[in-house]
Tab-separated table of C-alpha atoms and ligand atoms in Angstrom:
chain	number	residue	atom	x	y	z
P	1	MET	CA	49.938	-236.687	74.212
P	2	ARG	CA	51.557	-237.777	77.204
P	3	THR	CA	50.210	-237.358	80.785
P	4	VAL	CA	52.463	-237.066	83.660
P	5	THR	CA	50.923	-237.206	87.129
P	6	LEU	CA	53.090	-235.783	89.876
P	7	GLU	CA	52.568	-235.208	93.572
P	8	GLY	CA	53.877	-231.568	93.017
P	9	ARG	CA	54.843	-230.896	96.783
P	10	GLY	CA	58.218	-229.335	95.931
P	11	ALA	CA	60.132	-232.504	95.475
P	12	PHE	CA	62.534	-231.805	92.583
P	13	ASP	CA	63.350	-235.783	92.160
P	14	GLU	CA	59.860	-236.609	91.120
P	15	TRP	CA	59.799	-233.917	88.366
P	16	ARG	CA	63.725	-234.590	87.312
P	17	ASP	CA	62.602	-238.446	86.857
P	18	ALA	CA	59.988	-237.852	84.637
P	19	ALA	CA	61.612	-234.975	82.714
P	20	ARG	CA	64.669	-237.401	81.999
P	21	GLY	CA	62.266	-240.220	80.567
P	22	LEU	CA	60.608	-237.835	78.310
P	23	LEU	CA	63.612	-236.117	77.223
P	24	ALA	CA	65.449	-239.569	76.539
P	25	ALA	CA	62.250	-240.422	74.463
P	26	GLY	CA	62.214	-237.352	72.412
P	27	VAL	CA	58.813	-236.101	73.636
P	28	ARG	CA	58.477	-232.646	72.819
P	29	PRO	CA	57.094	-229.979	75.478
P	30	GLU	CA	53.832	-229.703	73.654
P	31	GLN	CA	53.119	-233.297	73.771
P	32	VAL	CA	52.975	-233.271	77.444
P	33	CYS	CA	50.316	-232.764	79.923
P	34	TRP	CA	51.521	-232.372	83.193
P	35	GLN	CA	48.959	-232.847	86.107
P	36	LEU	CA	48.811	-233.067	89.863
P	37	SER	CA	47.747	-236.202	91.503
P	38	GLY	CA	44.193	-236.000	92.608
P	39	GLU	CA	43.191	-233.473	90.032
P	40	GLY	CA	41.456	-236.009	87.938
P	41	GLY	CA	42.032	-236.697	84.185
P	42	ASP	CA	41.029	-235.605	80.863
P	43	LEU	CA	37.269	-235.611	80.492
P	44	PHE	CA	37.491	-236.205	76.869
P	45	GLY	CA	39.655	-239.094	76.857
P	46	THR	CA	42.092	-237.550	74.395
P	47	GLN	CA	45.071	-238.105	76.759
P	48	THR	CA	46.938	-241.576	76.924
P	49	GLU	CA	49.071	-242.602	79.644
P	50	ALA	CA	51.836	-244.165	78.006
P	51	PRO	CA	54.622	-245.884	79.896
P	52	MET	CA	57.175	-243.450	80.984
P	53	PRO	CA	60.582	-244.067	79.065
P	54	ARG	CA	63.667	-244.684	80.888
P	55	ALA	CA	66.405	-242.212	80.975
P	56	GLN	CA	69.357	-244.239	81.230
P	57	THR	CA	70.030	-244.481	77.632
P	58	LEU	CA	70.486	-240.839	77.181
P	59	ASP	CA	73.308	-238.788	78.963
P	60	ILE	CA	71.489	-235.499	79.528
P	61	SER	CA	73.531	-232.697	80.341
P	62	VAL	CA	72.446	-229.129	81.420
P	63	PRO	CA	74.143	-225.910	81.728
P	64	LYS	CA	75.530	-224.805	85.048
P	65	GLY	CA	72.748	-223.129	87.160
P	66	PHE	CA	69.755	-225.120	85.613
P	67	ILE	CA	69.665	-227.744	88.492
P	68	GLU	CA	69.611	-225.065	91.156
P	69	ALA	CA	67.260	-222.967	89.665
P	70	ALA	CA	64.902	-225.818	88.808
P	71	GLU	CA	65.235	-227.126	92.415
P	72	ALA	CA	63.911	-223.669	93.606
P	73	ALA	CA	61.057	-223.342	90.830
P	74	ILE	CA	59.605	-226.819	91.447
P	75	CYS	CA	58.654	-225.477	94.853
P	76	HIS	CA	56.507	-222.896	93.536
P	77	SER	CA	52.635	-223.319	93.696
P	78	ASP	CA	52.052	-222.571	90.178
P	79	PRO	CA	50.817	-225.829	88.470
P	80	ASP	CA	52.612	-224.770	85.274
P	81	ARG	CA	55.907	-224.894	86.620
P	82	PHE	CA	56.355	-228.483	85.504
P	83	ALA	CA	55.703	-227.757	81.987
P	84	LEU	CA	57.717	-224.665	82.043
P	85	LEU	CA	60.852	-226.414	83.552
P	86	TYR	CA	60.519	-229.184	80.918
P	87	ARG	CA	60.275	-226.643	77.982
P	88	ILE	CA	63.386	-224.914	79.214
P	89	LEU	CA	65.034	-228.239	79.824
P	90	TRP	CA	64.210	-229.511	76.234
P	91	ARG	CA	65.338	-226.070	74.723
P	92	LEU	CA	68.652	-226.060	76.507
P	93	GLN	CA	69.480	-228.988	74.628
P	94	ALA	CA	70.078	-226.836	71.444
P	95	GLU	CA	70.235	-223.489	73.277
P	96	ARG	CA	72.878	-224.083	75.688
P	97	SER	CA	72.934	-220.289	76.902
P	98	LEU	CA	69.446	-219.789	77.131
P	99	LEU	CA	69.223	-219.134	80.844
P	100	GLN	CA	71.523	-215.925	80.205
P	101	VAL	CA	68.711	-214.292	77.906
P	102	ARG	CA	66.636	-212.633	80.492
P	103	SER	CA	64.539	-211.370	77.907
P	104	ASP	CA	63.246	-214.831	76.990
P	105	THR	CA	59.590	-215.376	78.297
P	106	ASP	CA	60.465	-218.899	79.653
P	107	VAL	CA	63.580	-217.702	81.287
P	108	ALA	CA	61.772	-214.684	82.614
P	109	ASP	CA	59.084	-216.880	84.081
P	110	LEU	CA	61.559	-219.248	85.764
P	111	VAL	CA	63.308	-216.141	87.408
P	112	ARG	CA	59.790	-215.025	88.655
P	113	LEU	CA	59.065	-218.384	90.109
P	114	ILE	CA	62.569	-218.571	91.762
P	115	LYS	CA	62.018	-214.935	93.257
P	116	ASN	CA	58.798	-215.769	94.629
P	117	VAL	CA	60.146	-218.869	96.262
P	118	ARG	CA	63.031	-217.252	97.728
P	119	ARG	CA	60.839	-214.633	99.081
P	120	ASP	CA	58.360	-216.922	100.838
P	121	SER	CA	61.244	-218.591	102.285
P	122	HIS	CA	62.417	-215.361	103.634
P	123	LYS	CA	58.892	-214.693	105.137
P	124	MET	CA	59.070	-218.281	106.659
P	125	LYS	CA	62.136	-217.305	108.278
P	126	ALA	CA	60.918	-214.009	109.631
P	127	PHE	CA	57.486	-214.653	110.614
P	128	VAL	CA	57.661	-218.243	112.049
P	129	ARG	CA	56.622	-217.773	115.921
P	130	PHE	CA	57.261	-220.640	117.931
P	131	ARG	CA	55.157	-221.381	121.003
P	132	GLU	CA	56.480	-223.712	123.967
P	133	VAL	CA	54.995	-227.006	124.641
P	134	ASP	CA	55.375	-229.412	127.497
P	135	ALA	CA	58.963	-230.955	127.231
P	136	VAL	CA	59.283	-234.828	126.563
P	137	GLN	CA	63.055	-234.819	127.680
P	138	PRO	CA	63.752	-233.031	130.964
P	139	LYS	CA	66.468	-231.087	129.344
P	140	ARG	CA	65.247	-230.105	126.263
P	141	ARG	CA	62.522	-227.585	125.634
P	142	ARG	CA	59.886	-228.279	122.838
P	143	PHE	CA	58.429	-225.610	120.508
P	144	VAL	CA	55.813	-225.826	117.828
P	145	ALA	CA	54.802	-223.093	115.179
P	146	TRP	CA	52.315	-222.983	112.535
P	147	PHE	CA	52.866	-221.163	109.270
P	148	GLU	CA	50.938	-220.764	106.082
P	149	PRO	CA	53.672	-220.614	103.096
P	150	GLU	CA	52.335	-219.792	99.728
P	151	HIS	CA	54.673	-222.331	98.076
P	152	PHE	CA	56.269	-225.719	98.854
P	153	ILE	CA	59.485	-224.072	100.841
P	154	VAL	CA	59.329	-226.171	103.960
P	155	ALA	CA	62.019	-228.521	103.357
P	156	ARG	CA	64.329	-226.070	101.653
P	157	THR	CA	63.842	-223.761	104.589
P	158	ALA	CA	64.196	-226.253	107.323
P	159	GLY	CA	68.133	-226.240	107.383
P	160	PHE	CA	67.880	-222.362	108.553
P	161	PHE	CA	65.616	-223.252	111.529
P	162	GLN	CA	67.899	-226.217	112.211
P	163	ARG	CA	71.281	-224.112	112.428
P	164	ARG	CA	69.636	-221.340	114.371
P	165	PHE	CA	67.548	-223.345	116.909
P	166	THR	CA	69.718	-226.290	117.510
P	167	ASP	CA	69.213	-226.311	121.141
P	168	MET	CA	65.819	-226.928	121.274
P	169	ASP	CA	63.269	-229.293	119.958
P	170	TRP	CA	60.723	-227.814	117.476
P	171	LEU	CA	58.245	-228.665	115.064
P	172	ILE	CA	57.102	-226.338	112.143
P	173	ALA	CA	53.645	-227.375	110.813
P	174	THR	CA	52.306	-226.016	107.389
P	175	PRO	CA	49.667	-226.935	105.124
P	176	LYS	CA	52.332	-227.605	102.622
P	177	GLY	CA	54.381	-229.995	104.648
P	178	SER	CA	56.312	-229.764	107.964
P	179	ALA	CA	59.712	-229.909	109.554
P	180	ALA	CA	60.844	-231.225	112.925
P	181	TRP	CA	64.262	-231.266	114.900
P	182	ASN	CA	65.088	-233.135	117.824
P	183	GLY	CA	68.619	-232.162	118.220
P	184	GLN	CA	70.089	-234.907	116.200
P	185	GLU	CA	67.878	-235.429	113.099
P	186	LEU	CA	65.882	-232.880	110.860
P	187	LYS	CA	62.887	-234.524	109.675
P	188	THR	CA	60.816	-233.116	106.882
P	189	SER	CA	57.621	-234.194	105.295
P	190	ARG	CA	55.519	-232.854	102.467
P	191	GLU	CA	52.332	-234.094	103.638
P	192	PRO	CA	50.116	-231.240	104.564
P	193	ALA	CA	49.929	-230.893	108.293
P	194	GLY	CA	47.345	-229.743	110.653
P	195	ARG	CA	47.659	-226.602	112.787
P	196	PRO	CA	49.160	-227.354	116.492
P	197	GLU	CA	47.135	-225.583	119.082
P	198	ALA	CA	49.292	-223.629	121.320
P	199	GLU	CA	49.664	-220.230	122.898
P	200	ASP	CA	52.212	-219.432	125.586
P	201	GLU	CA	53.674	-216.269	127.052
P	202	THR	CA	56.154	-215.650	124.248
P	203	ASP	CA	53.086	-214.317	122.525
P	204	GLU	CA	53.178	-211.428	124.766
P	205	LEU	CA	56.860	-211.155	124.616
P	206	TRP	CA	56.415	-210.754	120.775
P	207	ARG	CA	54.174	-208.180	121.228
P	208	THR	CA	56.442	-206.347	123.458
P	209	TYR	CA	59.352	-206.701	120.849
P	210	PHE	CA	57.372	-205.442	118.167
P	211	SER	CA	55.635	-202.286	119.815
P	212	ASN	CA	59.221	-201.391	121.036
P	213	ILE	CA	61.107	-201.919	117.778
P	214	PHE	CA	58.230	-200.183	115.880
P	215	ASN	CA	59.958	-196.964	114.983
P	216	PRO	CA	57.247	-194.420	114.074
P	217	ALA	CA	59.801	-192.025	112.477
P	218	ARG	CA	60.554	-194.751	109.888
P	219	VAL	CA	57.068	-196.179	109.366
P	220	LYS	CA	56.356	-196.359	105.617
P	221	ILE	CA	52.912	-198.191	105.857
P	222	ARG	CA	53.101	-199.685	101.907
P	223	ALA	CA	56.613	-200.756	102.515
P	224	MET	CA	55.830	-202.424	106.008
P	225	GLN	CA	52.632	-204.252	104.418
P	226	SER	CA	54.842	-205.374	101.737
P	227	GLU	CA	57.533	-206.703	103.980
P	228	MET	CA	55.002	-208.079	106.155
P	229	PRO	CA	51.972	-208.805	104.195
P	230	LYS	CA	48.651	-209.192	105.916
P	231	LYS	CA	48.136	-212.825	105.089
P	232	TYR	CA	50.977	-213.710	107.417
P	233	TRP	CA	49.411	-211.573	110.337
P	234	LYS	CA	46.908	-214.146	111.672
P	235	ASN	CA	49.544	-216.273	112.744
P	236	MET	CA	51.761	-213.537	114.163
P	237	PRO	CA	50.795	-212.273	117.875
P	238	GLU	CA	52.537	-209.180	117.471
P	239	ALA	CA	50.318	-208.214	114.130
P	240	SER	CA	47.314	-207.377	116.393
P	241	LEU	CA	49.097	-204.220	117.574
P	242	ILE	CA	49.789	-202.899	114.060
P	243	PRO	CA	46.749	-200.782	113.588
P	244	ASP	CA	47.122	-198.989	116.628
P	245	LEU	CA	50.895	-198.429	116.413
P	246	ILE	CA	50.350	-196.964	112.861
P	247	ALA	CA	47.495	-194.564	114.232
P	248	GLY	CA	49.879	-193.254	116.778
P	249	ALA	CA	53.261	-193.109	114.739
P	250	GLU	CA	52.594	-189.218	114.039
P	251	ARG	CA	52.415	-188.321	117.403
P	252	ARG	CA	55.523	-190.370	118.514
P	253	VAL	CA	57.624	-188.771	115.871
P	254	GLN	CA	56.599	-185.437	117.042
P	255	GLU	CA	57.817	-186.626	120.702
P	256	MET	CA	60.850	-188.014	119.427
P	257	ALA	CA	61.788	-184.656	117.646
P	258	ALA	CA	61.148	-182.364	120.498
P	259	ARG	CA	63.612	-184.441	122.438
P	260	GLU	CA	67.193	-183.230	122.169
P	261	ALA	CA	69.982	-185.458	121.265
P	262	SER	CA	72.559	-185.840	124.021
P	263	GLN	CA	76.236	-185.091	123.249
P	264	PRO	CA	78.525	-187.692	122.198
P	265	PRO	CA	80.854	-189.191	124.883
P	266	ALA	CA	84.490	-188.345	124.368
P	267	PHE	CA	86.616	-190.983	123.110
P	268	HIS	CA	87.524	-193.771	125.560
P	269	GLU	CA	91.001	-193.685	126.563
P	270	ARG	CA	93.295	-195.402	124.150
P	271	LEU	CA	94.743	-198.230	125.868
P	272	GLN	CA	96.640	-200.938	123.948
P	273	ALA	CA	96.485	-204.294	125.600
P	274	GLN	CA	99.313	-206.624	124.966
P	275	TRP	CA	97.880	-209.999	125.318
P	276	ARG	CA	100.059	-212.010	123.347
P	277	GLY	CA	102.688	-213.964	125.337
P	278	ARG	CA	101.359	-212.720	128.763
P	279	GLU	CA	101.460	-215.279	131.597
P	280	GLU	CA	97.895	-214.994	132.367
P	281	GLN	CA	96.987	-216.432	128.999
P	282	SER	CA	97.277	-219.944	130.338
P	283	ASP	CA	95.464	-218.880	133.730
P	284	PRO	CA	92.618	-221.108	134.184
P	285	ASP	CA	91.155	-218.968	137.108
P	286	LEU	CA	90.728	-216.075	134.634
P	287	PRO	CA	86.982	-215.156	134.054
P	288	PRO	CA	85.798	-217.089	130.806
P	289	LEU	CA	85.626	-213.598	128.746
P	290	GLU	CA	89.266	-213.123	129.765
P	291	ARG	CA	90.278	-216.266	128.843
P	292	LEU	CA	88.761	-216.117	125.484
P	293	ARG	CA	90.369	-212.751	124.958
P	294	HIS	CA	94.006	-214.190	125.620
P	295	GLU	CA	93.110	-217.294	123.508
P	296	ALA	CA	91.947	-215.014	120.561
P	297	ALA	CA	95.361	-212.778	120.908
P	298	GLY	CA	97.035	-215.885	119.373
P	299	CYS	CA	94.514	-216.432	116.884
P	300	THR	CA	95.934	-217.959	113.380
P	301	ARG	CA	92.509	-219.396	112.092
P	302	CYS	CA	92.876	-217.390	108.980
P	303	PRO	CA	95.709	-215.618	107.172
P	304	LEU	CA	94.506	-212.359	108.078
P	305	HIS	CA	96.411	-212.285	111.266
P	306	CYS	CA	99.804	-212.182	109.341
P	307	HIS	CA	99.478	-208.551	108.415
P	308	ALA	CA	97.246	-207.358	111.068
P	309	THR	CA	98.993	-205.461	114.114
P	310	GLN	CA	97.038	-207.634	116.473
P	311	THR	CA	93.713	-209.277	117.315
P	312	VAL	CA	91.032	-206.659	118.215
P	313	PHE	CA	88.658	-208.307	120.467
P	314	GLY	CA	85.370	-207.372	121.963
P	315	GLU	CA	85.152	-204.642	124.744
P	316	GLY	CA	82.406	-204.300	127.434
P	317	PRO	CA	81.013	-206.020	130.526
P	318	ASP	CA	80.979	-209.713	130.512
P	319	ASP	CA	77.153	-209.666	131.363
P	320	ALA	CA	76.104	-206.898	128.957
P	321	GLU	CA	72.389	-206.932	127.963
P	322	ILE	CA	73.229	-205.572	124.491
P	323	MET	CA	75.921	-206.667	122.035
P	324	PHE	CA	76.767	-204.949	118.933
P	325	VAL	CA	78.755	-206.680	116.309
P	326	GLY	CA	80.706	-204.560	113.627
P	327	GLU	CA	82.341	-205.944	110.629
P	328	GLN	CA	86.124	-205.976	111.435
P	329	PRO	CA	88.506	-203.265	112.943
P	330	GLY	CA	89.660	-200.576	111.023
P	331	ASP	CA	93.109	-198.848	110.714
P	332	THR	CA	92.901	-197.043	114.159
P	333	GLU	CA	91.434	-200.051	115.884
P	334	ASP	CA	94.114	-202.140	114.335
P	335	LEU	CA	96.935	-200.041	115.922
P	336	ALA	CA	94.983	-199.282	119.358
P	337	GLY	CA	93.765	-202.908	119.586
P	338	ARG	CA	90.071	-201.657	120.488
P	339	PRO	CA	86.886	-201.815	118.498
P	340	PHE	CA	85.151	-198.830	117.178
P	341	ILE	CA	87.406	-196.161	118.286
P	342	GLY	CA	88.129	-194.575	114.733
P	343	PRO	CA	85.784	-192.647	112.687
P	344	ALA	CA	83.272	-195.364	112.526
P	345	GLY	CA	83.328	-195.508	116.331
P	346	GLN	CA	82.765	-192.017	116.572
P	347	VAL	CA	79.607	-192.049	114.416
P	348	PHE	CA	78.592	-195.142	116.650
P	349	ASP	CA	79.485	-193.485	119.843
P	350	GLU	CA	77.378	-190.735	118.962
P	351	ALA	CA	74.496	-192.580	117.792
P	352	VAL	CA	74.803	-194.907	120.933
P	353	ALA	CA	74.732	-191.675	123.206
P	354	ALA	CA	72.056	-189.872	121.289
P	355	ALA	CA	69.840	-193.040	122.002
P	356	GLY	CA	70.495	-192.850	125.620
P	357	ILE	CA	72.469	-196.190	125.586
P	358	ASP	CA	75.728	-196.247	127.854
P	359	ARG	CA	78.586	-197.679	125.621
P	360	SER	CA	80.330	-198.734	128.714
P	361	GLN	CA	77.278	-201.073	129.470
P	362	VAL	CA	77.155	-202.621	126.193
P	363	TYR	CA	79.576	-204.982	124.680
P	364	VAL	CA	81.021	-204.098	121.418
P	365	THR	CA	82.745	-206.430	119.036
P	366	ASN	CA	83.457	-207.392	115.573
P	367	ALA	CA	82.572	-210.308	112.838
P	368	VAL	CA	86.293	-210.443	112.178
P	369	LYS	CA	88.887	-209.686	114.719
P	370	HIS	CA	91.752	-208.993	112.487
P	371	PHE	CA	92.037	-205.913	110.067
P	372	LYS	CA	92.092	-206.628	106.561
P	373	TYR	CA	93.266	-204.282	104.111
P	374	GLU	CA	95.431	-203.312	101.130
P	375	ARG	CA	98.472	-201.041	101.004
P	376	ARG	CA	98.379	-197.814	98.732
P	377	GLY	CA	101.458	-195.948	99.301
P	378	LYS	CA	101.596	-195.448	102.980
P	379	ARG	CA	97.924	-195.692	103.435
P	380	ARG	CA	96.148	-198.988	104.601
P	381	ILE	CA	92.847	-199.177	102.817
P	382	HIS	CA	90.116	-201.207	104.204
P	383	MET	CA	88.923	-204.387	102.625
P	384	ARG	CA	85.777	-206.227	103.092
P	385	PRO	CA	86.351	-209.790	104.735
P	386	ASP	CA	85.265	-212.493	102.434
P	387	ALA	CA	82.851	-215.368	103.663
P	388	GLY	CA	85.690	-217.821	104.521
P	389	GLU	CA	86.998	-215.144	106.862
P	390	VAL	CA	83.839	-214.393	108.403
P	391	ALA	CA	83.187	-218.129	108.850
P	392	HIS	CA	86.561	-218.802	110.750
P	393	CYS	CA	86.115	-215.882	112.987
P	394	ARG	CA	82.213	-216.931	113.627
P	395	TRP	CA	83.742	-218.996	116.378
P	396	TRP	CA	84.899	-216.168	118.368
P	397	VAL	CA	81.712	-214.488	118.103
P	398	SER	CA	79.643	-217.407	118.917
P	399	LYS	CA	81.894	-217.675	122.051
P	400	GLU	CA	81.355	-214.128	123.169
P	401	ILE	CA	77.757	-214.785	122.749
P	402	GLU	CA	77.616	-217.849	124.897
P	403	ILE	CA	79.602	-216.182	127.343
P	404	ILE	CA	78.160	-212.697	127.663
P	405	ARG	CA	74.415	-213.938	126.760
P	406	PRO	CA	72.838	-210.917	125.747
P	407	ARG	CA	69.248	-210.451	125.251
P	408	ILE	CA	69.629	-208.209	122.288
P	409	VAL	CA	72.315	-208.472	119.473
P	410	VAL	CA	72.580	-205.706	117.055
P	411	ALA	CA	74.244	-206.328	113.657
P	412	LEU	CA	75.911	-203.546	112.253
P	413	GLY	CA	75.999	-204.265	108.347
P	414	ALA	CA	75.813	-207.176	106.115
P	415	THR	CA	79.029	-208.847	107.419
P	416	ALA	CA	77.888	-208.834	110.929
P	417	TYR	CA	74.552	-210.220	109.762
P	418	LEU	CA	76.366	-212.811	107.526
P	419	SER	CA	78.544	-213.781	110.743
P	420	LEU	CA	75.308	-213.993	113.083
P	421	THR	CA	72.857	-215.831	110.666
P	422	GLY	CA	75.056	-217.480	108.016
P	423	GLU	CA	73.129	-215.783	105.430
P	424	SER	CA	73.984	-212.798	102.991
P	425	ARG	CA	71.196	-210.415	102.760
P	426	PRO	CA	71.051	-206.896	101.828
P	427	ILE	CA	70.702	-204.932	105.022
P	428	ALA	CA	67.348	-203.273	103.764
P	429	GLU	CA	65.590	-206.574	103.546
P	430	VAL	CA	66.157	-207.392	107.017
P	431	ARG	CA	66.525	-204.061	108.646
P	432	GLY	CA	64.039	-202.930	111.395
P	433	MET	CA	62.553	-206.329	111.978
P	434	PRO	CA	63.343	-208.248	115.171
P	435	ILE	CA	64.825	-211.726	114.285
P	436	PRO	CA	64.756	-214.297	116.712
P	437	MET	CA	67.999	-216.022	117.763
P	438	GLN	CA	68.294	-218.924	120.386
P	439	ASP	CA	67.533	-218.280	124.114
P	440	ASN	CA	64.872	-215.721	123.579
P	441	ARG	CA	67.492	-213.594	122.259
P	442	MET	CA	66.731	-210.869	119.693
P	443	LEU	CA	68.700	-209.863	116.716
P	444	LEU	CA	68.284	-206.399	115.247
P	445	VAL	CA	70.038	-205.024	112.027
P	446	THR	CA	71.081	-201.819	110.922
P	447	THR	CA	73.453	-200.272	108.656
P	448	HIS	CA	77.339	-199.950	109.465
P	449	PRO	CA	78.429	-196.618	110.364
P	450	SER	CA	81.304	-196.841	107.901
P	451	ALA	CA	78.851	-196.921	105.243
P	452	ILE	CA	77.176	-193.905	106.277
P	453	LEU	CA	80.834	-192.295	106.204
P	454	ARG	CA	81.548	-193.405	102.800
P	455	MET	CA	78.293	-191.917	101.399
P	456	PRO	CA	79.162	-189.021	98.933
P	457	ASP	CA	75.548	-187.442	98.781
P	458	PRO	CA	75.480	-185.203	101.928
P	459	ASP	CA	71.764	-185.555	101.861
P	460	LEU	CA	71.716	-189.301	101.597
P	461	LYS	CA	74.269	-189.194	104.396
P	462	ALA	CA	72.242	-187.091	106.671
P	463	ARG	CA	69.115	-189.331	106.039
P	464	SER	CA	71.096	-192.500	106.505
P	465	LEU	CA	72.604	-191.142	109.639
P	466	ALA	CA	69.107	-190.352	110.804
P	467	ALA	CA	68.110	-193.515	110.214
P	468	PHE	CA	70.883	-195.300	112.029
P	469	ARG	CA	70.176	-193.295	115.090
P	470	SER	CA	66.553	-193.951	114.828
P	471	ASP	CA	67.328	-197.747	114.833
P	472	LEU	CA	69.576	-197.461	117.821
P	473	GLY	CA	66.673	-195.677	119.600
P	474	GLY	CA	64.480	-198.728	118.783
P	475	VAL	CA	67.269	-200.815	120.260
P	476	LYS	CA	67.178	-198.657	123.476
P	477	ARG	CA	63.369	-198.810	123.601
P	478	LEU	CA	63.038	-202.399	123.251
P	479	PHE	CA	65.889	-202.846	125.947
P	480	ASP	CA	63.922	-200.557	128.228
P	481	THR	CA	60.869	-202.693	127.829
P	482	LEU	CA	62.583	-206.135	128.500
P	483	GLN	CA	63.855	-204.456	131.666
P	484	LYS	CA	60.362	-203.851	132.649
P	485	VAL	CA	58.664	-206.902	131.542
P	486	ARG	CA	61.094	-209.492	132.624
P	487	GLY	CA	63.054	-207.526	135.259
P	488	PRO	CA	66.796	-206.994	135.327
P	489	GLU	CA	67.482	-210.358	137.687
P	490	GLN	CA	65.084	-212.610	135.583
P	491	GLY	CA	66.661	-214.867	133.209
P	492	GLU	CA	69.531	-213.554	131.367
P	493	GLY	CA	70.701	-209.944	131.274
P	494	PRO	CA	73.151	-207.537	133.136
P	495	SER	CA	73.873	-207.784	136.861
P	496	ARG	CA	72.626	-211.129	136.810
P	497	GLY	CA	74.912	-212.418	139.347
P	498	ARG	CA	77.047	-214.612	137.600
L	1	URA	N1	84.586	-200.980	111.575
L	1	URA	C1	84.100	-202.145	112.491
L	1	URA	O1	83.323	-202.747	111.906
L	1	URA	N2	84.603	-202.038	113.542
L	1	URA	C2	85.533	-201.430	114.238
L	1	URA	O2	85.653	-201.677	115.110
L	1	URA	C3	85.615	-200.116	113.437
L	1	URA	C4	85.463	-199.798	112.164
């Protein structure tokens, strides 16, 4: 029997080096005892610590996908993960397609570990709450957060926070390691960290966000508790509100049902702006958003411009508090040069109006600014933009956000979510949860109105439409509370005198 002792804090290299050596020496999985350092040895002295063989002599190859899977699974806190991975590695040498056999118990266990790790990582992204602490450098704000993950996911999830919160210094401490960003370098440690003591006014803001985004008509207590399990509550300031909000949900639903939906506004006048080639294009005195619009009119960042009629840029006040981001212009929008004025725009307009939001006061834009389609006869059929096209166009979206500085950004559908976060996720996983963005901005996610239009089942369609409207109602409630809590003139927001 050979004993291998590992730190086991989610570092893949540690396991890989040991596994390579064992495999090179032909040590069968059942002859290896994997243990964590600090766990003590074998009481009966039956195990021997043989020197680890060197792996260089054997050229080990593994099928595509194993390394990625092992890197995720190794972050799990299950003490059997090392043995499982070694067993799979061993078997892969003879069974090259093993990973495709989902009914195999080892593979099923591997898939389960990966799923748990991904879920934990997702929870970390959603539930980390930063608190501001005193700045060290005058121009950079500093934040700390305490989180208690189930698995060793800090290092693999830290990049998400780096991308999302580039402008501030932050530290995320957890009992399973920590991550820190100082604007230049992302440092991660696998050592257990202590809980930083900090509480600030953002705690109150979180409570405000949550109580306003909480949608009594859509509350499904079981689903909510599975999305936001109780074990995370103690580190989330807003969680203290949940019992009362649930208790009052039914009354609020009845109040909502009693209120009549307002009529949708008529379509906005169709004006087609011909920006390209205009003299103002180079006018440095144009307001920043106008200048950006002119620049975007000539955008050739990706090939979509070749077949589209024109760039369809965002529309709305340059100090709007709320920004809606759709996917890409449709056929009607492409011809008219304005976002959300076709069938999806109608669904959008109706829901916005029913929520009591004035469309002329919000900024409406798309993740991708050119219409992507395929021709079928005379018809131009919508095609979903791919990740590369979204990435190219993200430049414009982030400029729009930078100029407008909305307090709330609403992602309409998965493409908008991808554009705004860099992540691909099913909407159901992220819907209804406020997601923090930079500068105290909140991201809310809902479905795309076109997805509702495409639903063949009338019942499902009606339910989805109601859920969409209800989500926009949540946006409005959040907006109203922000107005009350922070005031329209404070910080960022409309009429901010810029
Ligand atoms: N769908 C979108 O995402 N945007 C539009 O402008 C129209 C339809």
